[in-house]
Amino acid sequence: MTNYICVTCGCQYAEAVDPPDFCKICADERQFVGFGGQQWTTLEALRASHHNHIEPMEPGLTRIGSEPTFAIGQHMFLVEGAGGNLLWDCITLIDDETIEAIRERGGLSVMALSHPHFLSSIIEWSRAFNGVPIYVNAADRQWVTRSDPAIVFWEGASRNLGEGLTLIHGGGHFDGGTMLHWAAGAEGRGVLLPGDIIQVVNDPHWVSFMYSYANMIPLPASKVGHLVDVVEPFEFERIYSPWLGRIVAEDGKAVVRRSAKRYIDAMGV
Ligand SMILES: [Zn+2]
Ligand SMILES: [Zn+2]
């Protein structure tokens, strides 16, 4: 029995003798099946070919990603709090070295996911830390690739996880699209970790909003406006994307506002 992993998106599936017929994440119009067709790998194979890079971003925030890049190349973030740490989003490669590095920083109390593209091997990470709860928005329940009792399907506009950490439901890219607000980040001026529900673009003074980044399918203006509205009550200076080099260093909320205006103007609505 094997927990097969999709090579294109990096999501791990429930234990089985044979791999699934297809990956439901990649078969969706927001993703794609690679040129070579559907391919599968395992954690054992990945551990032999990749390692993780662990990088402090600012006090209390660590970014972790795999080298060389695997699947869609996202990073996950460890956010440290006095009463416990949160792992935001996830990557596929879990190894002893990375588990130990997280333990050195106080371990994990809770995990949370922005959207199903980052499901990766999230169940393995939870199990490595005593089955800590994983917050996944209930609107994305159908996309979960490996069920587990640790998954908490949460509902509502937001969810306070303590330590100044709040999950914000934004929708858009996925119906359950979730962003994390960290009030203590950026020296107390606030940090937004939006996954790609709001995406920092190549020019780090701007963000964008898409239904599909891989296939360049835009979001309707009403959904972009909604994303601006849901982050409005929160103060944040910095925005950290899950991809390298994509960080809005300052004036984050104004960047979201003006980027939404540019986007909606460009759509001509
Ligand atoms: Zn896939
Ligand atoms: Zn995505």
PDB file of C-alpha atoms and ligand atoms in Angstrom:
ATOM      1  CA  MET A   1       0.000   0.000   0.000  1.00  0.00           C
ATOM      2  CA  THR A   2       1.328   3.421  -0.980  1.00  0.00           C
ATOM      3  CA  ASN A   3       0.301   7.047  -0.554  1.00  0.00           C
ATOM      4  CA  TYR A   4       0.861   8.102  -4.160  1.00  0.00           C
ATOM      5  CA  ILE A   5       1.859  11.709  -4.915  1.00  0.00           C
ATOM      6  CA  CYS A   6       0.933  13.531  -8.143  1.00  0.00           C
ATOM      7  CA  VAL A   7       4.128  14.771  -9.811  1.00  0.00           C
ATOM      8  CA  THR A   8       2.453  17.837 -11.365  1.00  0.00           C
ATOM      9  CA  CYS A   9       0.762  19.289  -8.266  1.00  0.00           C
ATOM     10  CA  GLY A  10       2.533  17.462  -5.419  1.00  0.00           C
ATOM     11  CA  CYS A  11      -0.672  16.365  -3.664  1.00  0.00           C
ATOM     12  CA  GLN A  12      -0.617  13.069  -1.802  1.00  0.00           C
ATOM     13  CA  TYR A  13      -3.532  10.604  -2.005  1.00  0.00           C
ATOM     14  CA  ALA A  14      -4.991   8.052   0.417  1.00  0.00           C
ATOM     15  CA  GLU A  15      -3.142   4.777   0.813  1.00  0.00           C
ATOM     16  CA  ALA A  16      -3.807   2.332  -2.037  1.00  0.00           C
ATOM     17  CA  VAL A  17      -2.230  -0.566  -3.934  1.00  0.00           C
ATOM     18  CA  ASP A  18      -2.397   1.262  -7.280  1.00  0.00           C
ATOM     19  CA  PRO A  19      -2.280   4.999  -7.963  1.00  0.00           C
ATOM     20  CA  PRO A  20      -5.611   6.769  -8.663  1.00  0.00           C
ATOM     21  CA  ASP A  21      -6.792   6.850 -12.295  1.00  0.00           C
ATOM     22  CA  PHE A  22      -6.199  10.608 -12.357  1.00  0.00           C
ATOM     23  CA  CYS A  23      -5.402  13.509 -10.017  1.00  0.00           C
ATOM     24  CA  LYS A  24      -8.598  15.468  -9.332  1.00  0.00           C
ATOM     25  CA  ILE A  25      -6.593  18.619  -8.558  1.00  0.00           C
ATOM     26  CA  CYS A  26      -4.811  18.524 -11.945  1.00  0.00           C
ATOM     27  CA  ALA A  27      -7.881  17.418 -13.922  1.00  0.00           C
ATOM     28  CA  ASP A  28      -9.619  20.624 -12.767  1.00  0.00           C
ATOM     29  CA  GLU A  29      -9.528  23.586 -15.184  1.00  0.00           C
ATOM     30  CA  ARG A  30      -7.404  25.618 -12.720  1.00  0.00           C
ATOM     31  CA  GLN A  31      -4.492  23.154 -13.041  1.00  0.00           C
ATOM     32  CA  PHE A  32      -3.138  20.910 -15.788  1.00  0.00           C
ATOM     33  CA  VAL A  33      -1.751  17.461 -16.420  1.00  0.00           C
ATOM     34  CA  GLY A  34       1.948  17.663 -17.361  1.00  0.00           C
ATOM     35  CA  PHE A  35       3.211  17.050 -20.923  1.00  0.00           C
ATOM     36  CA  GLY A  36       4.163  13.484 -20.081  1.00  0.00           C
ATOM     37  CA  GLY A  37       0.639  12.638 -18.894  1.00  0.00           C
ATOM     38  CA  GLN A  38      -0.341  11.756 -15.349  1.00  0.00           C
ATOM     39  CA  GLN A  39       2.686  10.646 -13.316  1.00  0.00           C
ATOM     40  CA  TRP A  40       3.022   9.554  -9.705  1.00  0.00           C
ATOM     41  CA  THR A  41       5.830   9.447  -7.186  1.00  0.00           C
ATOM     42  CA  THR A  42       6.275   8.647  -3.490  1.00  0.00           C
ATOM     43  CA  LEU A  43       7.742  10.376  -0.468  1.00  0.00           C
ATOM     44  CA  GLU A  44      10.623   7.872  -0.453  1.00  0.00           C
ATOM     45  CA  ALA A  45      11.595   8.810  -4.016  1.00  0.00           C
ATOM     46  CA  LEU A  46      11.248  12.519  -3.248  1.00  0.00           C
ATOM     47  CA  ARG A  47      13.488  12.265  -0.165  1.00  0.00           C
ATOM     48  CA  ALA A  48      16.206  10.737  -2.349  1.00  0.00           C
ATOM     49  CA  SER A  49      16.167  13.556  -4.909  1.00  0.00           C
ATOM     50  CA  HIS A  50      15.231  16.717  -2.955  1.00  0.00           C
ATOM     51  CA  HIS A  51      15.923  18.533   0.295  1.00  0.00           C
ATOM     52  CA  ASN A  52      14.291  21.473   2.059  1.00  0.00           C
ATOM     53  CA  HIS A  53      15.658  24.983   2.431  1.00  0.00           C
ATOM     54  CA  ILE A  54      14.746  26.689   5.697  1.00  0.00           C
ATOM     55  CA  GLU A  55      15.002  30.475   5.772  1.00  0.00           C
ATOM     56  CA  PRO A  56      14.175  32.998   8.510  1.00  0.00           C
ATOM     57  CA  MET A  57      12.162  35.889   6.992  1.00  0.00           C
ATOM     58  CA  GLU A  58      11.665  38.131  10.034  1.00  0.00           C
ATOM     59  CA  PRO A  59      11.466  37.480  13.799  1.00  0.00           C
ATOM     60  CA  GLY A  60       8.866  34.739  14.320  1.00  0.00           C
ATOM     61  CA  LEU A  61       8.504  33.814  10.649  1.00  0.00           C
ATOM     62  CA  THR A  62      10.341  31.009   8.805  1.00  0.00           C
ATOM     63  CA  ARG A  63       9.869  30.042   5.153  1.00  0.00           C
ATOM     64  CA  ILE A  64      10.424  26.431   4.066  1.00  0.00           C
ATOM     65  CA  GLY A  65      10.584  25.143   0.487  1.00  0.00           C
ATOM     66  CA  SER A  66      12.059  22.252  -1.474  1.00  0.00           C
ATOM     67  CA  GLU A  67      15.194  22.268  -3.645  1.00  0.00           C
ATOM     68  CA  PRO A  68      15.265  21.675  -6.499  1.00  0.00           C
ATOM     69  CA  THR A  69      11.747  22.967  -7.066  1.00  0.00           C
ATOM     70  CA  PHE A  70       9.077  20.265  -6.932  1.00  0.00           C
ATOM     71  CA  ALA A  71       5.566  20.368  -8.457  1.00  0.00           C
ATOM     72  CA  ILE A  72       4.201  23.952  -8.281  1.00  0.00           C
ATOM     73  CA  GLY A  73       7.109  25.170  -6.186  1.00  0.00           C
ATOM     74  CA  GLN A  74       5.303  26.764  -3.268  1.00  0.00           C
ATOM     75  CA  HIS A  75       6.776  27.405   0.191  1.00  0.00           C
ATOM     76  CA  MET A  76       5.166  26.974   3.588  1.00  0.00           C
ATOM     77  CA  PHE A  77       5.535  29.319   6.567  1.00  0.00           C
ATOM     78  CA  LEU A  78       6.105  28.607  10.245  1.00  0.00           C
ATOM     79  CA  VAL A  79       4.593  31.411  12.341  1.00  0.00           C
ATOM     80  CA  GLU A  80       5.792  31.401  15.948  1.00  0.00           C
ATOM     81  CA  GLY A  81       3.565  32.465  18.832  1.00  0.00           C
ATOM     82  CA  ALA A  82       4.212  32.566  22.564  1.00  0.00           C
ATOM     83  CA  GLY A  83       1.558  29.903  23.166  1.00  0.00           C
ATOM     84  CA  GLY A  84       2.286  27.729  20.131  1.00  0.00           C
ATOM     85  CA  ASN A  85       3.277  27.755  16.478  1.00  0.00           C
ATOM     86  CA  LEU A  86       1.204  27.614  13.310  1.00  0.00           C
ATOM     87  CA  LEU A  87       2.267  25.995  10.036  1.00  0.00           C
ATOM     88  CA  TRP A  88       0.673  27.941   7.202  1.00  0.00           C
ATOM     89  CA  ASP A  89       0.160  26.077   3.923  1.00  0.00           C
ATOM     90  CA  CYS A  90       2.283  23.083   3.137  1.00  0.00           C
ATOM     91  CA  ILE A  91       4.911  21.388   0.951  1.00  0.00           C
ATOM     92  CA  THR A  92       5.196  17.769  -0.122  1.00  0.00           C
ATOM     93  CA  LEU A  93       8.697  16.849   1.058  1.00  0.00           C
ATOM     94  CA  ILE A  94       8.641  16.003   4.755  1.00  0.00           C
ATOM     95  CA  ASP A  95      11.939  14.765   6.190  1.00  0.00           C
ATOM     96  CA  ASP A  96      13.609  14.331   9.578  1.00  0.00           C
ATOM     97  CA  GLU A  97      15.810  17.388   9.144  1.00  0.00           C
ATOM     98  CA  THR A  98      12.831  19.718   8.597  1.00  0.00           C
ATOM     99  CA  ILE A  99      10.793  18.141  11.411  1.00  0.00           C
ATOM    100  CA  GLU A 100      13.759  18.691  13.733  1.00  0.00           C
ATOM    101  CA  ALA A 101      14.133  22.320  12.620  1.00  0.00           C
ATOM    102  CA  ILE A 102      10.453  22.951  13.441  1.00  0.00           C
ATOM    103  CA  ARG A 103      10.857  21.192  16.807  1.00  0.00           C
ATOM    104  CA  GLU A 104      13.819  23.470  17.616  1.00  0.00           C
ATOM    105  CA  ARG A 105      11.492  26.429  17.067  1.00  0.00           C
ATOM    106  CA  GLY A 106       8.880  25.017  19.466  1.00  0.00           C
ATOM    107  CA  GLY A 107       7.012  22.476  17.308  1.00  0.00           C
ATOM    108  CA  LEU A 108       3.459  22.894  16.024  1.00  0.00           C
ATOM    109  CA  SER A 109       0.113  23.573  17.698  1.00  0.00           C
ATOM    110  CA  VAL A 110      -1.998  24.046  14.588  1.00  0.00           C
ATOM    111  CA  MET A 111      -1.875  24.003  10.782  1.00  0.00           C
ATOM    112  CA  ALA A 112      -4.001  25.824   8.215  1.00  0.00           C
ATOM    113  CA  LEU A 113      -4.381  25.778   4.437  1.00  0.00           C
ATOM    114  CA  SER A 114      -5.100  28.587   1.987  1.00  0.00           C
ATOM    115  CA  HIS A 115      -6.545  26.320  -0.727  1.00  0.00           C
ATOM    116  CA  PRO A 116      -6.322  22.760  -2.105  1.00  0.00           C
ATOM    117  CA  HIS A 117      -3.387  23.409  -4.490  1.00  0.00           C
ATOM    118  CA  PHE A 118      -1.173  23.250  -1.393  1.00  0.00           C
ATOM    119  CA  LEU A 119      -2.623  20.075   0.139  1.00  0.00           C
ATOM    120  CA  SER A 120       0.710  18.373  -0.679  1.00  0.00           C
ATOM    121  CA  SER A 121       1.468  15.835   2.089  1.00  0.00           C
ATOM    122  CA  ILE A 122      -0.304  17.886   4.781  1.00  0.00           C
ATOM    123  CA  ILE A 123      -1.547  14.786   6.655  1.00  0.00           C
ATOM    124  CA  GLU A 124       2.050  13.555   7.060  1.00  0.00           C
ATOM    125  CA  TRP A 125       3.038  16.880   8.628  1.00  0.00           C
ATOM    126  CA  SER A 126       0.145  16.776  11.079  1.00  0.00           C
ATOM    127  CA  ARG A 127       0.995  13.197  12.080  1.00  0.00           C
ATOM    128  CA  ALA A 128       4.648  14.112  12.630  1.00  0.00           C
ATOM    129  CA  PHE A 129       3.428  16.579  15.268  1.00  0.00           C
ATOM    130  CA  ASN A 130       0.945  14.416  17.219  1.00  0.00           C
ATOM    131  CA  GLY A 131      -1.937  14.889  14.776  1.00  0.00           C
ATOM    132  CA  VAL A 132      -2.291  18.672  15.255  1.00  0.00           C
ATOM    133  CA  PRO A 133      -5.508  20.070  13.732  1.00  0.00           C
ATOM    134  CA  ILE A 134      -5.445  21.234  10.107  1.00  0.00           C
ATOM    135  CA  TYR A 135      -7.899  24.068   9.301  1.00  0.00           C
ATOM    136  CA  VAL A 136      -9.326  23.710   5.790  1.00  0.00           C
ATOM    137  CA  ASN A 137     -12.281  25.806   4.684  1.00  0.00           C
ATOM    138  CA  ALA A 138     -15.443  23.713   4.452  1.00  0.00           C
ATOM    139  CA  ALA A 139     -16.205  25.041   0.948  1.00  0.00           C
ATOM    140  CA  ASP A 140     -13.173  23.105  -0.344  1.00  0.00           C
ATOM    141  CA  ARG A 141     -14.051  19.798   1.308  1.00  0.00           C
ATOM    142  CA  GLN A 142     -14.576  18.066  -2.060  1.00  0.00           C
ATOM    143  CA  TRP A 143     -10.949  18.676  -3.110  1.00  0.00           C
ATOM    144  CA  VAL A 144      -9.230  16.960  -0.183  1.00  0.00           C
ATOM    145  CA  THR A 145      -7.045  14.184  -1.621  1.00  0.00           C
ATOM    146  CA  ARG A 146      -6.415  12.287   1.643  1.00  0.00           C
ATOM    147  CA  SER A 147      -8.995  12.342   4.445  1.00  0.00           C
ATOM    148  CA  ASP A 148      -7.908  12.381   8.086  1.00  0.00           C
ATOM    149  CA  PRO A 149      -9.526  13.101  11.470  1.00  0.00           C
ATOM    150  CA  ALA A 150      -7.045  15.981  11.950  1.00  0.00           C
ATOM    151  CA  ILE A 151      -8.786  18.072   9.277  1.00  0.00           C
ATOM    152  CA  VAL A 152     -11.106  20.725  10.754  1.00  0.00           C
ATOM    153  CA  PHE A 153     -13.524  22.002   8.116  1.00  0.00           C
ATOM    154  CA  TRP A 154     -14.171  25.548   9.281  1.00  0.00           C
ATOM    155  CA  GLU A 155     -16.933  27.905   8.171  1.00  0.00           C
ATOM    156  CA  GLY A 156     -17.703  31.596   8.537  1.00  0.00           C
ATOM    157  CA  ALA A 157     -16.107  34.872   7.479  1.00  0.00           C
ATOM    158  CA  SER A 158     -13.062  34.419   9.730  1.00  0.00           C
ATOM    159  CA  ARG A 159     -11.643  32.213  12.463  1.00  0.00           C
ATOM    160  CA  ASN A 160      -9.472  33.460  15.317  1.00  0.00           C
ATOM    161  CA  LEU A 161      -6.743  30.902  16.084  1.00  0.00           C
ATOM    162  CA  GLY A 162      -5.242  32.868  19.011  1.00  0.00           C
ATOM    163  CA  GLU A 163      -1.740  34.436  19.071  1.00  0.00           C
ATOM    164  CA  GLY A 164      -3.063  37.274  16.895  1.00  0.00           C
ATOM    165  CA  LEU A 165      -3.576  34.798  14.033  1.00  0.00           C
ATOM    166  CA  THR A 166      -6.817  34.977  12.053  1.00  0.00           C
ATOM    167  CA  LEU A 167      -8.026  32.951   9.079  1.00  0.00           C
ATOM    168  CA  ILE A 168      -9.925  35.159   6.618  1.00  0.00           C
ATOM    169  CA  HIS A 169     -12.306  33.580   4.106  1.00  0.00           C
ATOM    170  CA  GLY A 170     -11.905  35.293   0.734  1.00  0.00           C
ATOM    171  CA  GLY A 171     -13.031  32.756  -1.890  1.00  0.00           C
ATOM    172  CA  GLY A 172     -12.139  33.631  -5.495  1.00  0.00           C
ATOM    173  CA  HIS A 173      -9.384  31.287  -6.750  1.00  0.00           C
ATOM    174  CA  PHE A 174     -11.180  28.526  -4.770  1.00  0.00           C
ATOM    175  CA  ASP A 175     -14.581  28.782  -3.072  1.00  0.00           C
ATOM    176  CA  GLY A 176     -12.881  28.178   0.284  1.00  0.00           C
ATOM    177  CA  GLY A 177      -9.899  30.463  -0.494  1.00  0.00           C
ATOM    178  CA  THR A 178      -8.383  31.498   2.840  1.00  0.00           C
ATOM    179  CA  MET A 179      -5.778  34.076   3.885  1.00  0.00           C
ATOM    180  CA  LEU A 180      -3.856  34.297   7.162  1.00  0.00           C
ATOM    181  CA  HIS A 181      -3.488  37.564   9.065  1.00  0.00           C
ATOM    182  CA  TRP A 182      -0.630  37.740  11.587  1.00  0.00           C
ATOM    183  CA  ALA A 183      -1.095  40.835  13.731  1.00  0.00           C
ATOM    184  CA  ALA A 184       2.345  40.673  15.409  1.00  0.00           C
ATOM    185  CA  GLY A 185       4.236  40.449  12.099  1.00  0.00           C
ATOM    186  CA  ALA A 186       6.254  43.307  10.562  1.00  0.00           C
ATOM    187  CA  GLU A 187       7.146  44.645  14.023  1.00  0.00           C
ATOM    188  CA  GLY A 188       3.487  44.797  14.984  1.00  0.00           C
ATOM    189  CA  ARG A 189       2.304  46.533  11.805  1.00  0.00           C
ATOM    190  CA  GLY A 190       0.789  43.281  10.581  1.00  0.00           C
ATOM    191  CA  VAL A 191       1.447  40.679   7.905  1.00  0.00           C
ATOM    192  CA  LEU A 192      -0.882  39.044   5.373  1.00  0.00           C
ATOM    193  CA  LEU A 193      -0.069  35.528   4.139  1.00  0.00           C
ATOM    194  CA  PRO A 194      -2.594  35.125   1.317  1.00  0.00           C
ATOM    195  CA  GLY A 195      -1.386  31.956  -0.443  1.00  0.00           C
ATOM    196  CA  ASP A 196      -2.371  32.833  -4.004  1.00  0.00           C
ATOM    197  CA  ILE A 197      -5.877  33.899  -3.079  1.00  0.00           C
ATOM    198  CA  ILE A 198      -4.223  37.298  -3.517  1.00  0.00           C
ATOM    199  CA  GLN A 199      -1.004  36.842  -5.521  1.00  0.00           C
ATOM    200  CA  VAL A 200       2.090  39.036  -5.283  1.00  0.00           C
ATOM    201  CA  VAL A 201       3.254  39.556  -8.885  1.00  0.00           C
ATOM    202  CA  ASN A 202       6.720  40.112 -10.375  1.00  0.00           C
ATOM    203  CA  ASP A 203       6.574  43.820  -9.544  1.00  0.00           C
ATOM    204  CA  PRO A 204       6.457  43.648  -5.736  1.00  0.00           C
ATOM    205  CA  HIS A 205       4.413  46.865  -5.498  1.00  0.00           C
ATOM    206  CA  TRP A 206       1.391  45.106  -6.947  1.00  0.00           C
ATOM    207  CA  VAL A 207      -0.752  42.007  -6.490  1.00  0.00           C
ATOM    208  CA  SER A 208      -3.225  40.187  -8.741  1.00  0.00           C
ATOM    209  CA  PHE A 209      -6.221  37.896  -8.509  1.00  0.00           C
ATOM    210  CA  MET A 210      -6.944  34.904 -10.751  1.00  0.00           C
ATOM    211  CA  TYR A 211      -9.316  31.975 -10.944  1.00  0.00           C
ATOM    212  CA  SER A 212      -6.525  30.000 -12.636  1.00  0.00           C
ATOM    213  CA  TYR A 213      -2.897  31.146 -12.620  1.00  0.00           C
ATOM    214  CA  ALA A 214      -1.746  28.143 -14.660  1.00  0.00           C
ATOM    215  CA  ASN A 215      -4.312  28.696 -17.416  1.00  0.00           C
ATOM    216  CA  MET A 216      -4.692  32.484 -17.009  1.00  0.00           C
ATOM    217  CA  ILE A 217      -8.417  32.559 -16.294  1.00  0.00           C
ATOM    218  CA  PRO A 218      -9.319  35.832 -14.546  1.00  0.00           C
ATOM    219  CA  LEU A 219     -11.645  36.387 -11.612  1.00  0.00           C
ATOM    220  CA  PRO A 220     -14.811  38.448 -12.087  1.00  0.00           C
ATOM    221  CA  ALA A 221     -14.693  42.010 -10.742  1.00  0.00           C
ATOM    222  CA  SER A 222     -17.215  41.239  -8.004  1.00  0.00           C
ATOM    223  CA  LYS A 223     -14.967  38.548  -6.528  1.00  0.00           C
ATOM    224  CA  VAL A 224     -11.907  40.802  -6.681  1.00  0.00           C
ATOM    225  CA  GLY A 225     -13.900  43.510  -4.883  1.00  0.00           C
ATOM    226  CA  HIS A 226     -14.897  40.982  -2.246  1.00  0.00           C
ATOM    227  CA  LEU A 227     -11.248  40.108  -1.564  1.00  0.00           C
ATOM    228  CA  VAL A 228     -10.496  43.788  -0.954  1.00  0.00           C
ATOM    229  CA  ASP A 229     -13.484  44.035   1.397  1.00  0.00           C
ATOM    230  CA  VAL A 230     -12.584  41.015   3.544  1.00  0.00           C
ATOM    231  CA  VAL A 231      -9.008  42.169   4.267  1.00  0.00           C
ATOM    232  CA  GLU A 232     -10.073  45.795   4.870  1.00  0.00           C
ATOM    233  CA  PRO A 233     -10.693  45.373   8.660  1.00  0.00           C
ATOM    234  CA  PHE A 234      -7.140  44.024   9.146  1.00  0.00           C
ATOM    235  CA  GLU A 235      -3.958  46.067   9.353  1.00  0.00           C
ATOM    236  CA  PHE A 236      -0.998  44.735   7.370  1.00  0.00           C
ATOM    237  CA  GLU A 237       2.216  46.218   6.101  1.00  0.00           C
ATOM    238  CA  ARG A 238       3.811  43.169   4.454  1.00  0.00           C
ATOM    239  CA  ILE A 239       2.469  40.445   2.175  1.00  0.00           C
ATOM    240  CA  TYR A 240       4.379  37.177   1.820  1.00  0.00           C
ATOM    241  CA  SER A 241       3.636  35.062  -1.249  1.00  0.00           C
ATOM    242  CA  PRO A 242       4.396  31.324  -1.169  1.00  0.00           C
ATOM    243  CA  TRP A 243       6.778  31.848  -4.116  1.00  0.00           C
ATOM    244  CA  LEU A 244      10.351  33.141  -3.933  1.00  0.00           C
ATOM    245  CA  GLY A 245      10.998  36.812  -4.497  1.00  0.00           C
ATOM    246  CA  ARG A 246       7.355  37.749  -4.200  1.00  0.00           C
ATOM    247  CA  ILE A 247       7.029  39.917  -1.114  1.00  0.00           C
ATOM    248  CA  VAL A 248       5.259  43.242  -0.746  1.00  0.00           C
ATOM    249  CA  ALA A 249       7.546  44.938   1.781  1.00  0.00           C
ATOM    250  CA  GLU A 250       5.382  47.875   2.797  1.00  0.00           C
ATOM    251  CA  ASP A 251       1.978  49.499   2.557  1.00  0.00           C
ATOM    252  CA  GLY A 252       0.354  46.115   1.909  1.00  0.00           C
ATOM    253  CA  LYS A 253      -3.263  47.104   2.296  1.00  0.00           C
ATOM    254  CA  ALA A 254      -2.936  50.078  -0.064  1.00  0.00           C
ATOM    255  CA  VAL A 255      -1.208  47.772  -2.565  1.00  0.00           C
ATOM    256  CA  VAL A 256      -4.217  45.405  -2.491  1.00  0.00           C
ATOM    257  CA  ARG A 257      -6.652  48.316  -2.932  1.00  0.00           C
ATOM    258  CA  ARG A 258      -4.869  49.931  -5.875  1.00  0.00           C
ATOM    259  CA  SER A 259      -4.137  46.571  -7.540  1.00  0.00           C
ATOM    260  CA  ALA A 260      -7.831  45.648  -7.398  1.00  0.00           C
ATOM    261  CA  LYS A 261      -8.713  48.992  -9.006  1.00  0.00           C
ATOM    262  CA  ARG A 262      -6.139  48.450 -11.782  1.00  0.00           C
ATOM    263  CA  TYR A 263      -7.424  44.927 -12.380  1.00  0.00           C
ATOM    264  CA  ILE A 264     -11.095  45.897 -12.523  1.00  0.00           C
ATOM    265  CA  ASP A 265     -10.314  48.926 -14.761  1.00  0.00           C
ATOM    266  CA  ALA A 266      -8.367  46.619 -17.130  1.00  0.00           C
ATOM    267  CA  MET A 267     -11.396  44.330 -17.421  1.00  0.00           C
ATOM    268  CA  GLY A 268     -13.415  47.301 -18.628  1.00  0.00           C
ATOM    269  CA  VAL A 269     -16.351  46.711 -16.308  1.00  0.00           C
TER     270      VAL A 269
HETATM  271 ZN    ZN B   1      -2.115  16.667  -9.371  1.00  0.00          ZN
HETATM  272 ZN    ZN B   2      -3.596  27.888  -6.421  1.00  0.00          ZN
END
